[in-house]
């Protein structure tokens, strides 16, 4: 099944063009033209979403679950075409896109199952105590209710799982919130075909047409108008620290401030404890190189920093990582802009006396070669720029003098999505000392693994203290993600037949 994009926006069930167009920038294959988003389209989509809310928010959990399952079905029905256009636009291999498509449909089906279960509603009931002294207690019931239309910004590095029908969209729709997606210009054709799948599911299940809209491209005014639109009640975002912080500030500056759930970046440090380093330091170094270069390092959980003691064991780790990285050839990056940002990030390291190049390469065009640098803990803590994310296959080794030095360094890290401990059984005392520090720094702490790859499951957290994300109490992966788009409402002395359906008889 082949796919040729028509290049239009989807606004409340209608495919709409605009006066200006922009070309796609595929890694390979044909260039396509896409309509540029406008402020007027944002307004139309938001008004349609608000109108749809009055119906969609009050549908049954089963009806919404059927809708989510139908979206997954429609995506799978377009599987080959999605892989074709996705590979052309991003340069990602077919196997990666097939896996990401499975993750996308899996998220949708997981949320369908989650809302069918109903536990997420967190229903509580305090029965009336009319004879209580000195005052009677009223009948009180509480339940989680949807907050309203949600804006979602597609991510550059995940054209499926974090974009048009990705985790933010799935969670918001599951909660009962219509969604307006600002598509990412890195993969507009992929966004379009996924929007077609959602549109087909809307028609199949009879959902209100304004429950979903996709706006392609557009200048900064489009994103600004979307987060500042008075009908939008929350924003989901995955992207750069600079772009995310700008949108976060706009959300806070609104006459009615709204929550901005942004995932902004992370260096995801790994800590290799002494016994693990001695027993298998070279093995860990080789594994780190594989994780660091997976997908050209274009993962928000890419482990960009490794912390290990000075000495022979640390030397073996660094040598193994260097050899493994040197064997990796150039990889195509998602966009020309991301490739340039990677080169700029490398230049920031090359121009510093505070770091020592271990493997220094040249990257050109849209391709990236891996790079490796080394510094010590004291230097890292004094040079803030060394802790800024470089989106791509660049690693930094930080040498420490003993586990006390390692703990001191750990306390100096900013908020992270993940932190990793590599340990053997004999390292348990040091790990117990390090763990309380890391749990304050990261949303997910793991042992003896690599953080690339985020399991979609009930117990997963993909978020963390700022600047990893803008809301440390939220996650963008896993079923807890639905809580971002719900708020508790208490009903006092409301007659049984008037209560929301999910509270009747509860």
PDB file of C-alpha atoms in Angstrom, residues 251-354:
ATOM      1  CA  UNK A 251       0.980  28.965  29.522  1.00  0.00           C
ATOM      2  CA  UNK A 252       1.841  30.520  32.879  1.00  0.00           C
ATOM      3  CA  UNK A 253       1.323  34.060  31.554  1.00  0.00           C
ATOM      4  CA  UNK A 254      -2.223  33.447  30.303  1.00  0.00           C
ATOM      5  CA  UNK A 255      -5.113  35.223  32.069  1.00  0.00           C
ATOM      6  CA  UNK A 256      -6.093  31.668  33.031  1.00  0.00           C
ATOM      7  CA  UNK A 257      -2.797  29.799  33.544  1.00  0.00           C
ATOM      8  CA  UNK A 258      -2.917  26.167  32.439  1.00  0.00           C
ATOM      9  CA  UNK A 259      -0.666  23.164  33.095  1.00  0.00           C
ATOM     10  CA  UNK A 260       2.142  22.595  30.601  1.00  0.00           C
ATOM     11  CA  UNK A 261       3.347  19.005  30.618  1.00  0.00           C
ATOM     12  CA  UNK A 262       6.679  19.335  28.850  1.00  0.00           C
ATOM     13  CA  UNK A 263       9.416  16.735  28.504  1.00  0.00           C
ATOM     14  CA  UNK A 264      12.441  18.878  27.722  1.00  0.00           C
ATOM     15  CA  UNK A 265      15.660  16.905  27.821  1.00  0.00           C
ATOM     16  CA  UNK A 266      18.013  14.831  29.936  1.00  0.00           C
ATOM     17  CA  UNK A 267      21.582  13.491  29.965  1.00  0.00           C
ATOM     18  CA  UNK A 268      20.548  10.342  31.902  1.00  0.00           C
ATOM     19  CA  UNK A 269      23.719   9.667  33.895  1.00  0.00           C
ATOM     20  CA  UNK A 270      25.016   6.161  34.576  1.00  0.00           C
ATOM     21  CA  UNK A 271      27.020   5.364  37.716  1.00  0.00           C
ATOM     22  CA  UNK A 272      29.372   2.377  37.473  1.00  0.00           C
ATOM     23  CA  UNK A 273      30.177   1.161  40.978  1.00  0.00           C
ATOM     24  CA  UNK A 274      33.633  -0.249  41.800  1.00  0.00           C
ATOM     25  CA  UNK A 275      32.989  -3.999  41.911  1.00  0.00           C
ATOM     26  CA  UNK A 276      30.945  -3.880  38.700  1.00  0.00           C
ATOM     27  CA  UNK A 277      33.706  -1.871  37.043  1.00  0.00           C
ATOM     28  CA  UNK A 278      36.352  -4.379  38.120  1.00  0.00           C
ATOM     29  CA  UNK A 279      34.345  -7.455  37.115  1.00  0.00           C
ATOM     30  CA  UNK A 280      32.900  -6.250  33.804  1.00  0.00           C
ATOM     31  CA  UNK A 281      33.897  -2.671  33.095  1.00  0.00           C
ATOM     32  CA  UNK A 282      34.802  -3.384  29.475  1.00  0.00           C
ATOM     33  CA  UNK A 283      31.504  -5.179  28.934  1.00  0.00           C
ATOM     34  CA  UNK A 284      29.561  -2.243  30.360  1.00  0.00           C
ATOM     35  CA  UNK A 285      31.577   0.163  28.202  1.00  0.00           C
ATOM     36  CA  UNK A 286      30.718  -1.773  25.070  1.00  0.00           C
ATOM     37  CA  UNK A 287      27.047  -1.898  26.049  1.00  0.00           C
ATOM     38  CA  UNK A 288      27.049   1.824  26.736  1.00  0.00           C
ATOM     39  CA  UNK A 289      28.386   2.502  23.240  1.00  0.00           C
ATOM     40  CA  UNK A 290      25.535   0.475  21.772  1.00  0.00           C
ATOM     41  CA  UNK A 291      22.960   2.397  23.781  1.00  0.00           C
ATOM     42  CA  UNK A 292      24.625   5.726  23.017  1.00  0.00           C
ATOM     43  CA  UNK A 293      24.453   5.167  19.251  1.00  0.00           C
ATOM     44  CA  UNK A 294      21.072   3.463  19.045  1.00  0.00           C
ATOM     45  CA  UNK A 295      18.936   5.464  16.625  1.00  0.00           C
ATOM     46  CA  UNK A 296      21.869   7.870  16.180  1.00  0.00           C
ATOM     47  CA  UNK A 297      21.449   8.784  19.837  1.00  0.00           C
ATOM     48  CA  UNK A 298      18.155  10.536  19.149  1.00  0.00           C
ATOM     49  CA  UNK A 299      16.345   9.334  22.255  1.00  0.00           C
ATOM     50  CA  UNK A 300      15.355  11.464  25.229  1.00  0.00           C
ATOM     51  CA  UNK A 301      16.633   8.626  27.448  1.00  0.00           C
ATOM     52  CA  UNK A 302      20.010   8.404  25.714  1.00  0.00           C
ATOM     53  CA  UNK A 303      22.636   7.858  28.484  1.00  0.00           C
ATOM     54  CA  UNK A 304      24.952  10.732  27.623  1.00  0.00           C
ATOM     55  CA  UNK A 305      27.083  10.604  30.778  1.00  0.00           C
ATOM     56  CA  UNK A 306      28.952   7.739  32.455  1.00  0.00           C
ATOM     57  CA  UNK A 307      30.460   8.173  35.928  1.00  0.00           C
ATOM     58  CA  UNK A 308      33.301   5.847  36.928  1.00  0.00           C
ATOM     59  CA  UNK A 309      36.314   5.901  39.238  1.00  0.00           C
ATOM     60  CA  UNK A 310      39.824   6.746  38.093  1.00  0.00           C
ATOM     61  CA  UNK A 311      42.244   3.855  37.722  1.00  0.00           C
ATOM     62  CA  UNK A 312      42.720   0.759  35.605  1.00  0.00           C
ATOM     63  CA  UNK A 313      39.108  -0.437  35.800  1.00  0.00           C
ATOM     64  CA  UNK A 314      37.841   2.918  34.590  1.00  0.00           C
ATOM     65  CA  UNK A 315      40.475   2.920  31.862  1.00  0.00           C
ATOM     66  CA  UNK A 316      39.222  -0.454  30.601  1.00  0.00           C
ATOM     67  CA  UNK A 317      35.663   0.868  30.509  1.00  0.00           C
ATOM     68  CA  UNK A 318      36.689   3.935  28.486  1.00  0.00           C
ATOM     69  CA  UNK A 319      38.859   1.914  26.080  1.00  0.00           C
ATOM     70  CA  UNK A 320      36.041  -0.538  25.363  1.00  0.00           C
ATOM     71  CA  UNK A 321      33.551   2.270  24.818  1.00  0.00           C
ATOM     72  CA  UNK A 322      35.954   4.052  22.479  1.00  0.00           C
ATOM     73  CA  UNK A 323      36.613   0.929  20.393  1.00  0.00           C
ATOM     74  CA  UNK A 324      32.896   0.153  20.095  1.00  0.00           C
ATOM     75  CA  UNK A 325      32.033   3.730  19.135  1.00  0.00           C
ATOM     76  CA  UNK A 326      34.834   3.870  16.570  1.00  0.00           C
ATOM     77  CA  UNK A 327      33.312   0.855  14.824  1.00  0.00           C
ATOM     78  CA  UNK A 328      29.989   2.639  14.302  1.00  0.00           C
ATOM     79  CA  UNK A 329      29.625   4.327  10.931  1.00  0.00           C
ATOM     80  CA  UNK A 330      27.815   7.572  10.179  1.00  0.00           C
ATOM     81  CA  UNK A 331      24.063   7.509  10.817  1.00  0.00           C
ATOM     82  CA  UNK A 332      21.301   9.566   9.209  1.00  0.00           C
ATOM     83  CA  UNK A 333      19.672  11.998  11.610  1.00  0.00           C
ATOM     84  CA  UNK A 334      16.011  12.913  11.692  1.00  0.00           C
ATOM     85  CA  UNK A 335      16.353  16.382  10.195  1.00  0.00           C
ATOM     86  CA  UNK A 336      18.999  18.729   8.862  1.00  0.00           C
ATOM     87  CA  UNK A 337      18.322  20.990  11.829  1.00  0.00           C
ATOM     88  CA  UNK A 338      18.931  18.207  14.352  1.00  0.00           C
ATOM     89  CA  UNK A 339      22.150  17.272  12.538  1.00  0.00           C
ATOM     90  CA  UNK A 340      23.360  20.863  12.748  1.00  0.00           C
ATOM     91  CA  UNK A 341      22.466  21.063  16.433  1.00  0.00           C
ATOM     92  CA  UNK A 342      24.526  17.925  17.011  1.00  0.00           C
ATOM     93  CA  UNK A 343      27.539  19.464  15.307  1.00  0.00           C
ATOM     94  CA  UNK A 344      27.097  22.618  17.361  1.00  0.00           C
ATOM     95  CA  UNK A 345      26.949  20.518  20.525  1.00  0.00           C
ATOM     96  CA  UNK A 346      30.154  18.750  19.621  1.00  0.00           C
ATOM     97  CA  UNK A 347      31.825  22.092  18.899  1.00  0.00           C
ATOM     98  CA  UNK A 348      30.919  23.175  22.435  1.00  0.00           C
ATOM     99  CA  UNK A 349      32.985  20.265  23.765  1.00  0.00           C
ATOM    100  CA  UNK A 350      35.834  20.649  21.298  1.00  0.00           C
ATOM    101  CA  UNK A 351      36.403  24.246  22.313  1.00  0.00           C
ATOM    102  CA  UNK A 352      36.803  23.516  26.029  1.00  0.00           C
ATOM    103  CA  UNK A 353      40.025  22.952  27.923  1.00  0.00           C
ATOM    104  CA  UNK A 354      37.923  21.306  30.638  1.00  0.00           C
TER     105      UNK A 354
END
